[in-house]
């Protein structure tokens, strides 16, 4: 019995070692080392970190972090071009990220595909925005611009229009003064902005998030005053915003919780149909209070077009 147990333990250990040594992608260590050495010696690069893994347990990834605060846009483009030259297609099966700091509180967060000319242009735009929005932290990702600790939304959007013009892009603005977070698809005109600002100011409950697509409110998150008045509050919001089948609105609300694990929250796709694929939709009794479930069902029955 002891001999069999010992043999089984040795077998498990051998399998564990074998699995730990397995890799799921071609070895990229030489290229990772080359990236660290060559990029670190290029003009404009102040610091570089290369995090590489091709391990059964840790996974396969290549993460590059560069600091280029004082670099010119041309130097940024040259570094990105060198990254592409060294990587070729050798890391296609890896998870990849590249982060480049191009100023105080200015950063580009990128994936595997790197366009040197586009990244240089975005670097220029980040620095222009920084001049117009002092103190803000500005990031460009593949989804668009994100502006943290920004001036009020009106001032931030004015600066964005000045720098970006009518270029189609997405901008998320998180003001420092606890105003609602705005995510806007540009172009977005000043009159459209004024109309929506006036509408939001007149709503009976506070707004925490608004998403604008094609000049219309596509998503709205609000805080209700209490469960007792939630239906009246939310139907008043729907009446004011007036979503249509051409421009439906995902309305989400929150109040707090009656218990540590169940919330008084919910959502309704006004003039549209909810994509009911979340765990909270499949089993609302696990996540929502009975009152929240009843309110969500009532609003979805009244305002959605699924049936």
PDB file of C-alpha atoms in Angstrom:
ATOM      1  CA  UNK A   1       0.000   0.000   0.000  1.00  0.00           C
ATOM      2  CA  UNK A   2       2.792   2.415   0.935  1.00  0.00           C
ATOM      3  CA  UNK A   3       4.685   1.516  -2.219  1.00  0.00           C
ATOM      4  CA  UNK A   4       1.602   2.121  -4.417  1.00  0.00           C
ATOM      5  CA  UNK A   5       0.870   5.455  -2.713  1.00  0.00           C
ATOM      6  CA  UNK A   6       4.454   6.574  -3.187  1.00  0.00           C
ATOM      7  CA  UNK A   7       4.386   5.545  -6.844  1.00  0.00           C
ATOM      8  CA  UNK A   8       1.151   7.469  -7.389  1.00  0.00           C
ATOM      9  CA  UNK A   9       2.665  10.556  -5.765  1.00  0.00           C
ATOM     10  CA  UNK A  10       5.744  10.372  -7.982  1.00  0.00           C
ATOM     11  CA  UNK A  11       3.526  10.016 -11.064  1.00  0.00           C
ATOM     12  CA  UNK A  12       1.528  13.111 -10.118  1.00  0.00           C
ATOM     13  CA  UNK A  13       4.745  15.060  -9.562  1.00  0.00           C
ATOM     14  CA  UNK A  14       6.097  14.006 -12.950  1.00  0.00           C
ATOM     15  CA  UNK A  15       2.868  15.061 -14.686  1.00  0.00           C
ATOM     16  CA  UNK A  16       2.893  18.411 -12.843  1.00  0.00           C
ATOM     17  CA  UNK A  17       6.466  19.127 -13.899  1.00  0.00           C
ATOM     18  CA  UNK A  18       5.676  18.163 -17.477  1.00  0.00           C
ATOM     19  CA  UNK A  19       2.633  20.418 -17.568  1.00  0.00           C
ATOM     20  CA  UNK A  20       4.538  23.327 -16.019  1.00  0.00           C
ATOM     21  CA  UNK A  21       7.121  23.019 -18.762  1.00  0.00           C
ATOM     22  CA  UNK A  22       4.563  22.916 -21.555  1.00  0.00           C
ATOM     23  CA  UNK A  23       4.169  26.024 -23.689  1.00  0.00           C
ATOM     24  CA  UNK A  24       1.240  26.980 -25.840  1.00  0.00           C
ATOM     25  CA  UNK A  25       3.035  29.300 -28.296  1.00  0.00           C
ATOM     26  CA  UNK A  26       6.403  29.589 -30.042  1.00  0.00           C
ATOM     27  CA  UNK A  27       9.244  30.814 -27.830  1.00  0.00           C
ATOM     28  CA  UNK A  28       9.457  34.597 -28.046  1.00  0.00           C
ATOM     29  CA  UNK A  29      12.096  35.205 -25.385  1.00  0.00           C
ATOM     30  CA  UNK A  30      14.803  36.302 -27.873  1.00  0.00           C
ATOM     31  CA  UNK A  31      12.474  38.886 -29.420  1.00  0.00           C
ATOM     32  CA  UNK A  32      11.319  40.052 -25.970  1.00  0.00           C
ATOM     33  CA  UNK A  33      14.929  40.586 -24.919  1.00  0.00           C
ATOM     34  CA  UNK A  34      15.631  42.374 -28.173  1.00  0.00           C
ATOM     35  CA  UNK A  35      12.660  44.667 -27.623  1.00  0.00           C
ATOM     36  CA  UNK A  36      13.970  45.603 -24.178  1.00  0.00           C
ATOM     37  CA  UNK A  37      17.521  46.218 -25.367  1.00  0.00           C
ATOM     38  CA  UNK A  38      16.856  48.005 -28.659  1.00  0.00           C
ATOM     39  CA  UNK A  39      13.904  50.143 -27.551  1.00  0.00           C
ATOM     40  CA  UNK A  40      15.694  51.160 -24.372  1.00  0.00           C
ATOM     41  CA  UNK A  41      18.528  52.616 -26.456  1.00  0.00           C
ATOM     42  CA  UNK A  42      16.305  54.619 -28.830  1.00  0.00           C
ATOM     43  CA  UNK A  43      15.985  58.434 -28.650  1.00  0.00           C
ATOM     44  CA  UNK A  44      13.052  59.599 -26.561  1.00  0.00           C
ATOM     45  CA  UNK A  45      12.729  56.424 -24.479  1.00  0.00           C
ATOM     46  CA  UNK A  46      13.222  57.242 -20.798  1.00  0.00           C
ATOM     47  CA  UNK A  47      12.260  53.864 -19.407  1.00  0.00           C
ATOM     48  CA  UNK A  48      10.975  50.530 -20.686  1.00  0.00           C
ATOM     49  CA  UNK A  49       9.515  47.425 -19.105  1.00  0.00           C
ATOM     50  CA  UNK A  50       8.969  44.177 -21.004  1.00  0.00           C
ATOM     51  CA  UNK A  51       6.791  41.569 -19.298  1.00  0.00           C
ATOM     52  CA  UNK A  52       6.961  38.297 -21.217  1.00  0.00           C
ATOM     53  CA  UNK A  53       5.483  34.896 -20.447  1.00  0.00           C
ATOM     54  CA  UNK A  54       5.167  31.660 -22.360  1.00  0.00           C
ATOM     55  CA  UNK A  55       4.206  29.410 -19.503  1.00  0.00           C
ATOM     56  CA  UNK A  56       1.542  26.738 -19.037  1.00  0.00           C
ATOM     57  CA  UNK A  57       0.395  28.187 -15.708  1.00  0.00           C
ATOM     58  CA  UNK A  58       0.935  31.936 -16.238  1.00  0.00           C
ATOM     59  CA  UNK A  59      -0.209  32.029 -19.853  1.00  0.00           C
ATOM     60  CA  UNK A  60       1.286  33.555 -22.984  1.00  0.00           C
ATOM     61  CA  UNK A  61       1.512  37.325 -23.103  1.00  0.00           C
ATOM     62  CA  UNK A  62       3.774  40.215 -24.058  1.00  0.00           C
ATOM     63  CA  UNK A  63       3.243  43.537 -22.256  1.00  0.00           C
ATOM     64  CA  UNK A  64       5.337  46.582 -23.141  1.00  0.00           C
ATOM     65  CA  UNK A  65       5.407  49.724 -20.972  1.00  0.00           C
ATOM     66  CA  UNK A  66       7.367  52.733 -22.208  1.00  0.00           C
ATOM     67  CA  UNK A  67       7.913  56.190 -20.760  1.00  0.00           C
ATOM     68  CA  UNK A  68       8.429  58.834 -23.476  1.00  0.00           C
ATOM     69  CA  UNK A  69       7.264  62.023 -21.788  1.00  0.00           C
ATOM     70  CA  UNK A  70       9.662  64.354 -23.589  1.00  0.00           C
ATOM     71  CA  UNK A  71       9.828  62.474 -26.902  1.00  0.00           C
ATOM     72  CA  UNK A  72       8.731  64.082 -30.143  1.00  0.00           C
ATOM     73  CA  UNK A  73       5.836  62.585 -32.083  1.00  0.00           C
ATOM     74  CA  UNK A  74       8.358  61.459 -34.709  1.00  0.00           C
ATOM     75  CA  UNK A  75      10.363  59.616 -32.044  1.00  0.00           C
ATOM     76  CA  UNK A  76       7.201  57.913 -30.790  1.00  0.00           C
ATOM     77  CA  UNK A  77       6.437  56.773 -34.338  1.00  0.00           C
ATOM     78  CA  UNK A  78       9.987  55.452 -34.771  1.00  0.00           C
ATOM     79  CA  UNK A  79       9.741  53.411 -31.582  1.00  0.00           C
ATOM     80  CA  UNK A  80       6.386  51.937 -32.615  1.00  0.00           C
ATOM     81  CA  UNK A  81       7.798  51.094 -36.032  1.00  0.00           C
ATOM     82  CA  UNK A  82      10.736  49.304 -34.380  1.00  0.00           C
ATOM     83  CA  UNK A  83       8.314  47.332 -32.183  1.00  0.00           C
ATOM     84  CA  UNK A  84       6.518  46.108 -35.299  1.00  0.00           C
ATOM     85  CA  UNK A  85       9.807  45.249 -37.002  1.00  0.00           C
ATOM     86  CA  UNK A  86      11.009  43.152 -34.074  1.00  0.00           C
ATOM     87  CA  UNK A  87       7.703  41.436 -33.314  1.00  0.00           C
ATOM     88  CA  UNK A  88       6.758  40.635 -36.921  1.00  0.00           C
ATOM     89  CA  UNK A  89       3.944  38.061 -36.549  1.00  0.00           C
ATOM     90  CA  UNK A  90       5.799  35.998 -33.946  1.00  0.00           C
ATOM     91  CA  UNK A  91       3.437  36.982 -31.113  1.00  0.00           C
ATOM     92  CA  UNK A  92       0.113  36.537 -32.913  1.00  0.00           C
ATOM     93  CA  UNK A  93      -0.914  33.749 -30.527  1.00  0.00           C
ATOM     94  CA  UNK A  94       0.023  35.845 -27.463  1.00  0.00           C
ATOM     95  CA  UNK A  95      -2.065  38.324 -25.514  1.00  0.00           C
ATOM     96  CA  UNK A  96      -0.414  41.672 -26.179  1.00  0.00           C
ATOM     97  CA  UNK A  97      -0.532  45.164 -24.755  1.00  0.00           C
ATOM     98  CA  UNK A  98       1.556  48.283 -25.257  1.00  0.00           C
ATOM     99  CA  UNK A  99       1.338  51.323 -22.972  1.00  0.00           C
ATOM    100  CA  UNK A 100       3.217  54.519 -23.804  1.00  0.00           C
ATOM    101  CA  UNK A 101       3.374  57.491 -21.426  1.00  0.00           C
ATOM    102  CA  UNK A 102       3.768  60.633 -23.533  1.00  0.00           C
ATOM    103  CA  UNK A 103       3.407  63.310 -20.837  1.00  0.00           C
ATOM    104  CA  UNK A 104       2.344  63.932 -17.257  1.00  0.00           C
ATOM    105  CA  UNK A 105      -1.021  62.140 -16.964  1.00  0.00           C
ATOM    106  CA  UNK A 106      -0.968  61.384 -20.733  1.00  0.00           C
ATOM    107  CA  UNK A 107      -0.975  57.782 -21.899  1.00  0.00           C
ATOM    108  CA  UNK A 108      -1.706  55.556 -24.878  1.00  0.00           C
ATOM    109  CA  UNK A 109      -3.043  52.067 -24.095  1.00  0.00           C
ATOM    110  CA  UNK A 110      -2.811  49.827 -27.128  1.00  0.00           C
ATOM    111  CA  UNK A 111      -3.188  46.219 -28.169  1.00  0.00           C
ATOM    112  CA  UNK A 112      -1.349  44.043 -30.634  1.00  0.00           C
ATOM    113  CA  UNK A 113      -1.891  46.165 -33.766  1.00  0.00           C
ATOM    114  CA  UNK A 114       0.262  49.302 -33.769  1.00  0.00           C
ATOM    115  CA  UNK A 115       0.049  51.978 -36.481  1.00  0.00           C
ATOM    116  CA  UNK A 116       3.042  54.347 -36.076  1.00  0.00           C
ATOM    117  CA  UNK A 117       1.451  57.281 -37.938  1.00  0.00           C
ATOM    118  CA  UNK A 118      -1.858  57.016 -36.108  1.00  0.00           C
ATOM    119  CA  UNK A 119      -0.146  56.727 -32.721  1.00  0.00           C
ATOM    120  CA  UNK A 120       2.010  59.772 -33.476  1.00  0.00           C
ATOM    121  CA  UNK A 121      -1.133  61.728 -34.398  1.00  0.00           C
ATOM    122  CA  UNK A 122      -2.891  60.639 -31.201  1.00  0.00           C
ATOM    123  CA  UNK A 123       0.166  61.664 -29.180  1.00  0.00           C
ATOM    124  CA  UNK A 124      -0.069  65.144 -30.700  1.00  0.00           C
ATOM    125  CA  UNK A 125      -3.794  65.313 -29.863  1.00  0.00           C
ATOM    126  CA  UNK A 126      -3.213  64.155 -26.271  1.00  0.00           C
ATOM    127  CA  UNK A 127      -0.686  66.925 -25.753  1.00  0.00           C
ATOM    128  CA  UNK A 128      -2.995  69.526 -27.267  1.00  0.00           C
ATOM    129  CA  UNK A 129      -5.821  68.399 -24.995  1.00  0.00           C
ATOM    130  CA  UNK A 130      -3.473  68.587 -22.012  1.00  0.00           C
ATOM    131  CA  UNK A 131      -2.842  72.260 -22.781  1.00  0.00           C
ATOM    132  CA  UNK A 132      -6.586  72.958 -22.837  1.00  0.00           C
ATOM    133  CA  UNK A 133      -7.462  70.740 -19.862  1.00  0.00           C
ATOM    134  CA  UNK A 134      -4.726  71.290 -17.246  1.00  0.00           C
ATOM    135  CA  UNK A 135      -4.836  68.838 -14.378  1.00  0.00           C
ATOM    136  CA  UNK A 136      -6.834  66.221 -16.261  1.00  0.00           C
ATOM    137  CA  UNK A 137      -5.543  62.693 -16.852  1.00  0.00           C
ATOM    138  CA  UNK A 138      -6.049  61.814 -20.516  1.00  0.00           C
ATOM    139  CA  UNK A 139      -5.754  58.366 -22.062  1.00  0.00           C
ATOM    140  CA  UNK A 140      -6.241  57.154 -25.593  1.00  0.00           C
ATOM    141  CA  UNK A 141      -7.275  53.544 -26.098  1.00  0.00           C
ATOM    142  CA  UNK A 142      -8.491  51.666 -29.136  1.00  0.00           C
ATOM    143  CA  UNK A 143     -12.006  52.693 -28.021  1.00  0.00           C
ATOM    144  CA  UNK A 144     -11.268  56.419 -27.917  1.00  0.00           C
ATOM    145  CA  UNK A 145     -10.236  59.153 -25.479  1.00  0.00           C
ATOM    146  CA  UNK A 146     -10.833  58.968 -21.730  1.00  0.00           C
ATOM    147  CA  UNK A 147     -10.544  62.186 -19.698  1.00  0.00           C
ATOM    148  CA  UNK A 148     -10.345  61.759 -15.916  1.00  0.00           C
ATOM    149  CA  UNK A 149     -10.588  64.579 -13.336  1.00  0.00           C
ATOM    150  CA  UNK A 150     -11.691  66.874 -16.122  1.00  0.00           C
ATOM    151  CA  UNK A 151     -13.178  70.369 -15.948  1.00  0.00           C
ATOM    152  CA  UNK A 152     -16.991  70.533 -16.254  1.00  0.00           C
ATOM    153  CA  UNK A 153     -18.420  68.613 -19.201  1.00  0.00           C
ATOM    154  CA  UNK A 154     -19.201  71.724 -21.260  1.00  0.00           C
ATOM    155  CA  UNK A 155     -15.604  72.987 -20.980  1.00  0.00           C
ATOM    156  CA  UNK A 156     -14.166  69.548 -21.700  1.00  0.00           C
ATOM    157  CA  UNK A 157     -16.305  69.020 -24.796  1.00  0.00           C
ATOM    158  CA  UNK A 158     -15.380  72.487 -26.066  1.00  0.00           C
ATOM    159  CA  UNK A 159     -11.682  71.591 -25.767  1.00  0.00           C
ATOM    160  CA  UNK A 160     -12.278  68.245 -27.462  1.00  0.00           C
ATOM    161  CA  UNK A 161     -14.047  69.892 -30.403  1.00  0.00           C
ATOM    162  CA  UNK A 162     -11.219  72.399 -30.804  1.00  0.00           C
ATOM    163  CA  UNK A 163      -8.558  69.669 -30.917  1.00  0.00           C
ATOM    164  CA  UNK A 164     -10.381  66.834 -32.681  1.00  0.00           C
ATOM    165  CA  UNK A 165     -12.780  68.772 -34.870  1.00  0.00           C
ATOM    166  CA  UNK A 166     -15.351  66.504 -36.508  1.00  0.00           C
ATOM    167  CA  UNK A 167     -13.179  63.392 -36.521  1.00  0.00           C
ATOM    168  CA  UNK A 168     -15.370  60.409 -35.628  1.00  0.00           C
ATOM    169  CA  UNK A 169     -14.211  59.085 -32.264  1.00  0.00           C
ATOM    170  CA  UNK A 170     -15.504  58.282 -28.792  1.00  0.00           C
ATOM    171  CA  UNK A 171     -14.764  60.461 -25.768  1.00  0.00           C
ATOM    172  CA  UNK A 172     -15.483  59.615 -22.123  1.00  0.00           C
ATOM    173  CA  UNK A 173     -15.450  62.534 -19.678  1.00  0.00           C
ATOM    174  CA  UNK A 174     -15.310  62.009 -15.916  1.00  0.00           C
ATOM    175  CA  UNK A 175     -15.480  65.478 -14.324  1.00  0.00           C
ATOM    176  CA  UNK A 176     -13.643  66.203 -11.101  1.00  0.00           C
ATOM    177  CA  UNK A 177     -16.723  67.836  -9.553  1.00  0.00           C
ATOM    178  CA  UNK A 178     -18.922  64.690  -9.483  1.00  0.00           C
ATOM    179  CA  UNK A 179     -21.004  65.673 -12.454  1.00  0.00           C
ATOM    180  CA  UNK A 180     -22.405  62.766 -14.505  1.00  0.00           C
ATOM    181  CA  UNK A 181     -19.953  60.764 -16.586  1.00  0.00           C
ATOM    182  CA  UNK A 182     -20.481  61.356 -20.294  1.00  0.00           C
ATOM    183  CA  UNK A 183     -19.474  58.993 -23.109  1.00  0.00           C
ATOM    184  CA  UNK A 184     -20.011  60.723 -26.434  1.00  0.00           C
ATOM    185  CA  UNK A 185     -19.595  59.650 -30.021  1.00  0.00           C
ATOM    186  CA  UNK A 186     -18.230  62.565 -32.029  1.00  0.00           C
ATOM    187  CA  UNK A 187     -19.197  64.559 -33.961  1.00  0.00           C
ATOM    188  CA  UNK A 188     -21.574  66.012 -31.366  1.00  0.00           C
ATOM    189  CA  UNK A 189     -22.778  69.583 -31.923  1.00  0.00           C
ATOM    190  CA  UNK A 190     -22.961  72.307 -29.302  1.00  0.00           C
ATOM    191  CA  UNK A 191     -26.715  72.703 -29.768  1.00  0.00           C
ATOM    192  CA  UNK A 192     -27.243  68.979 -29.267  1.00  0.00           C
ATOM    193  CA  UNK A 193     -25.140  69.199 -26.128  1.00  0.00           C
ATOM    194  CA  UNK A 194     -27.077  72.168 -24.777  1.00  0.00           C
ATOM    195  CA  UNK A 195     -30.414  70.430 -25.411  1.00  0.00           C
ATOM    196  CA  UNK A 196     -29.314  67.298 -23.568  1.00  0.00           C
ATOM    197  CA  UNK A 197     -27.759  69.287 -20.707  1.00  0.00           C
ATOM    198  CA  UNK A 198     -31.058  71.141 -20.255  1.00  0.00           C
ATOM    199  CA  UNK A 199     -32.998  67.885 -20.358  1.00  0.00           C
ATOM    200  CA  UNK A 200     -30.780  66.197 -17.761  1.00  0.00           C
ATOM    201  CA  UNK A 201     -30.916  69.205 -15.437  1.00  0.00           C
ATOM    202  CA  UNK A 202     -34.715  69.056 -15.489  1.00  0.00           C
ATOM    203  CA  UNK A 203     -35.023  65.385 -14.554  1.00  0.00           C
ATOM    204  CA  UNK A 204     -36.529  64.608 -11.123  1.00  0.00           C
ATOM    205  CA  UNK A 205     -33.673  62.292 -10.068  1.00  0.00           C
ATOM    206  CA  UNK A 206     -29.876  62.579 -10.309  1.00  0.00           C
ATOM    207  CA  UNK A 207     -28.027  61.231 -13.346  1.00  0.00           C
ATOM    208  CA  UNK A 208     -24.754  59.345 -12.883  1.00  0.00           C
ATOM    209  CA  UNK A 209     -23.966  58.331 -16.482  1.00  0.00           C
ATOM    210  CA  UNK A 210     -25.106  59.288 -19.969  1.00  0.00           C
ATOM    211  CA  UNK A 211     -24.114  57.717 -23.289  1.00  0.00           C
ATOM    212  CA  UNK A 212     -24.632  59.734 -26.474  1.00  0.00           C
ATOM    213  CA  UNK A 213     -24.774  58.054 -29.895  1.00  0.00           C
ATOM    214  CA  UNK A 214     -25.646  60.049 -33.036  1.00  0.00           C
ATOM    215  CA  UNK A 215     -26.707  62.965 -30.868  1.00  0.00           C
ATOM    216  CA  UNK A 216     -29.249  60.930 -28.872  1.00  0.00           C
ATOM    217  CA  UNK A 217     -29.226  59.445 -25.361  1.00  0.00           C
ATOM    218  CA  UNK A 218     -28.575  55.722 -25.793  1.00  0.00           C
ATOM    219  CA  UNK A 219     -27.801  54.866 -22.149  1.00  0.00           C
ATOM    220  CA  UNK A 220     -28.804  56.618 -18.954  1.00  0.00           C
ATOM    221  CA  UNK A 221     -28.017  55.657 -15.357  1.00  0.00           C
ATOM    222  CA  UNK A 222     -29.891  57.337 -12.517  1.00  0.00           C
ATOM    223  CA  UNK A 223     -30.325  57.140  -8.768  1.00  0.00           C
ATOM    224  CA  UNK A 224     -33.918  56.860  -7.547  1.00  0.00           C
ATOM    225  CA  UNK A 225     -35.013  58.629  -4.361  1.00  0.00           C
ATOM    226  CA  UNK A 226     -36.572  55.563  -2.738  1.00  0.00           C
ATOM    227  CA  UNK A 227     -38.215  52.252  -3.677  1.00  0.00           C
ATOM    228  CA  UNK A 228     -41.598  53.782  -2.888  1.00  0.00           C
ATOM    229  CA  UNK A 229     -41.225  56.553  -5.492  1.00  0.00           C
ATOM    230  CA  UNK A 230     -39.043  54.693  -7.997  1.00  0.00           C
ATOM    231  CA  UNK A 231     -41.835  53.932 -10.477  1.00  0.00           C
ATOM    232  CA  UNK A 232     -42.995  57.553 -10.581  1.00  0.00           C
ATOM    233  CA  UNK A 233     -39.396  58.803 -10.860  1.00  0.00           C
ATOM    234  CA  UNK A 234     -38.471  56.450 -13.692  1.00  0.00           C
ATOM    235  CA  UNK A 235     -41.644  56.962 -15.731  1.00  0.00           C
ATOM    236  CA  UNK A 236     -41.064  60.726 -15.426  1.00  0.00           C
ATOM    237  CA  UNK A 237     -37.530  60.244 -16.800  1.00  0.00           C
ATOM    238  CA  UNK A 238     -38.912  58.206 -19.713  1.00  0.00           C
ATOM    239  CA  UNK A 239     -41.522  60.880 -20.445  1.00  0.00           C
ATOM    240  CA  UNK A 240     -38.841  63.592 -20.507  1.00  0.00           C
ATOM    241  CA  UNK A 241     -36.268  61.731 -22.599  1.00  0.00           C
ATOM    242  CA  UNK A 242     -38.838  60.326 -25.077  1.00  0.00           C
ATOM    243  CA  UNK A 243     -36.921  57.392 -26.577  1.00  0.00           C
ATOM    244  CA  UNK A 244     -38.166  55.997 -29.913  1.00  0.00           C
ATOM    245  CA  UNK A 245     -37.718  52.682 -31.773  1.00  0.00           C
ATOM    246  CA  UNK A 246     -35.168  54.457 -33.975  1.00  0.00           C
ATOM    247  CA  UNK A 247     -33.348  55.708 -30.881  1.00  0.00           C
ATOM    248  CA  UNK A 248     -34.092  53.388 -27.922  1.00  0.00           C
ATOM    249  CA  UNK A 249     -32.604  54.073 -24.503  1.00  0.00           C
ATOM    250  CA  UNK A 250     -31.126  51.660 -21.966  1.00  0.00           C
ATOM    251  CA  UNK A 251     -32.281  53.070 -18.622  1.00  0.00           C
ATOM    252  CA  UNK A 252     -30.601  51.775 -15.451  1.00  0.00           C
ATOM    253  CA  UNK A 253     -31.339  52.720 -11.871  1.00  0.00           C
ATOM    254  CA  UNK A 254     -30.037  52.132  -8.374  1.00  0.00           C
ATOM    255  CA  UNK A 255     -31.031  52.936  -4.837  1.00  0.00           C
ATOM    256  CA  UNK A 256     -28.957  50.798  -2.499  1.00  0.00           C
ATOM    257  CA  UNK A 257     -29.812  47.519  -0.848  1.00  0.00           C
ATOM    258  CA  UNK A 258     -32.172  45.970   1.650  1.00  0.00           C
ATOM    259  CA  UNK A 259     -29.652  43.235   2.466  1.00  0.00           C
ATOM    260  CA  UNK A 260     -25.927  42.715   1.980  1.00  0.00           C
ATOM    261  CA  UNK A 261     -26.372  40.628  -1.163  1.00  0.00           C
ATOM    262  CA  UNK A 262     -29.569  41.871  -2.811  1.00  0.00           C
ATOM    263  CA  UNK A 263     -29.858  45.253  -4.485  1.00  0.00           C
ATOM    264  CA  UNK A 264     -32.656  47.603  -5.471  1.00  0.00           C
ATOM    265  CA  UNK A 265     -31.403  48.052  -9.023  1.00  0.00           C
ATOM    266  CA  UNK A 266     -32.729  47.291 -12.481  1.00  0.00           C
ATOM    267  CA  UNK A 267     -32.826  48.166 -16.145  1.00  0.00           C
ATOM    268  CA  UNK A 268     -35.233  48.609 -19.029  1.00  0.00           C
ATOM    269  CA  UNK A 269     -34.601  49.068 -22.745  1.00  0.00           C
ATOM    270  CA  UNK A 270     -37.162  51.799 -23.448  1.00  0.00           C
ATOM    271  CA  UNK A 271     -38.600  51.507 -26.992  1.00  0.00           C
ATOM    272  CA  UNK A 272     -36.328  48.501 -27.540  1.00  0.00           C
ATOM    273  CA  UNK A 273     -35.808  44.987 -26.206  1.00  0.00           C
ATOM    274  CA  UNK A 274     -33.411  44.063 -23.380  1.00  0.00           C
ATOM    275  CA  UNK A 275     -30.636  41.587 -24.045  1.00  0.00           C
ATOM    276  CA  UNK A 276     -31.518  39.419 -21.066  1.00  0.00           C
ATOM    277  CA  UNK A 277     -28.364  37.322 -20.912  1.00  0.00           C
ATOM    278  CA  UNK A 278     -26.856  38.356 -17.579  1.00  0.00           C
ATOM    279  CA  UNK A 279     -26.935  36.273 -14.428  1.00  0.00           C
ATOM    280  CA  UNK A 280     -29.201  38.864 -12.838  1.00  0.00           C
ATOM    281  CA  UNK A 281     -31.708  38.404 -15.681  1.00  0.00           C
ATOM    282  CA  UNK A 282     -31.549  34.602 -15.522  1.00  0.00           C
ATOM    283  CA  UNK A 283     -31.891  34.465 -11.726  1.00  0.00           C
ATOM    284  CA  UNK A 284     -32.999  37.898 -10.458  1.00  0.00           C
ATOM    285  CA  UNK A 285     -34.019  36.423  -7.111  1.00  0.00           C
ATOM    286  CA  UNK A 286     -30.336  35.872  -6.324  1.00  0.00           C
ATOM    287  CA  UNK A 287     -29.347  39.492  -6.909  1.00  0.00           C
ATOM    288  CA  UNK A 288     -32.397  41.774  -6.572  1.00  0.00           C
ATOM    289  CA  UNK A 289     -34.882  42.484  -3.832  1.00  0.00           C
ATOM    290  CA  UNK A 290     -38.473  41.359  -4.478  1.00  0.00           C
ATOM    291  CA  UNK A 291     -39.498  45.010  -4.919  1.00  0.00           C
ATOM    292  CA  UNK A 292     -36.758  45.550  -7.507  1.00  0.00           C
ATOM    293  CA  UNK A 293     -37.805  42.456  -9.452  1.00  0.00           C
ATOM    294  CA  UNK A 294     -41.434  43.594  -9.507  1.00  0.00           C
ATOM    295  CA  UNK A 295     -40.501  47.113 -10.651  1.00  0.00           C
ATOM    296  CA  UNK A 296     -38.218  45.859 -13.423  1.00  0.00           C
ATOM    297  CA  UNK A 297     -40.872  43.464 -14.731  1.00  0.00           C
ATOM    298  CA  UNK A 298     -43.497  46.208 -14.684  1.00  0.00           C
ATOM    299  CA  UNK A 299     -41.342  48.688 -16.589  1.00  0.00           C
ATOM    300  CA  UNK A 300     -40.191  46.112 -19.136  1.00  0.00           C
ATOM    301  CA  UNK A 301     -43.790  45.092 -19.758  1.00  0.00           C
ATOM    302  CA  UNK A 302     -44.870  48.699 -20.239  1.00  0.00           C
ATOM    303  CA  UNK A 303     -41.977  50.131 -22.233  1.00  0.00           C
ATOM    304  CA  UNK A 304     -40.120  47.357 -24.078  1.00  0.00           C
ATOM    305  CA  UNK A 305     -40.983  46.078 -27.552  1.00  0.00           C
ATOM    306  CA  UNK A 306     -39.976  42.421 -27.125  1.00  0.00           C
ATOM    307  CA  UNK A 307     -43.521  41.109 -27.485  1.00  0.00           C
TER     308      UNK A 307
END
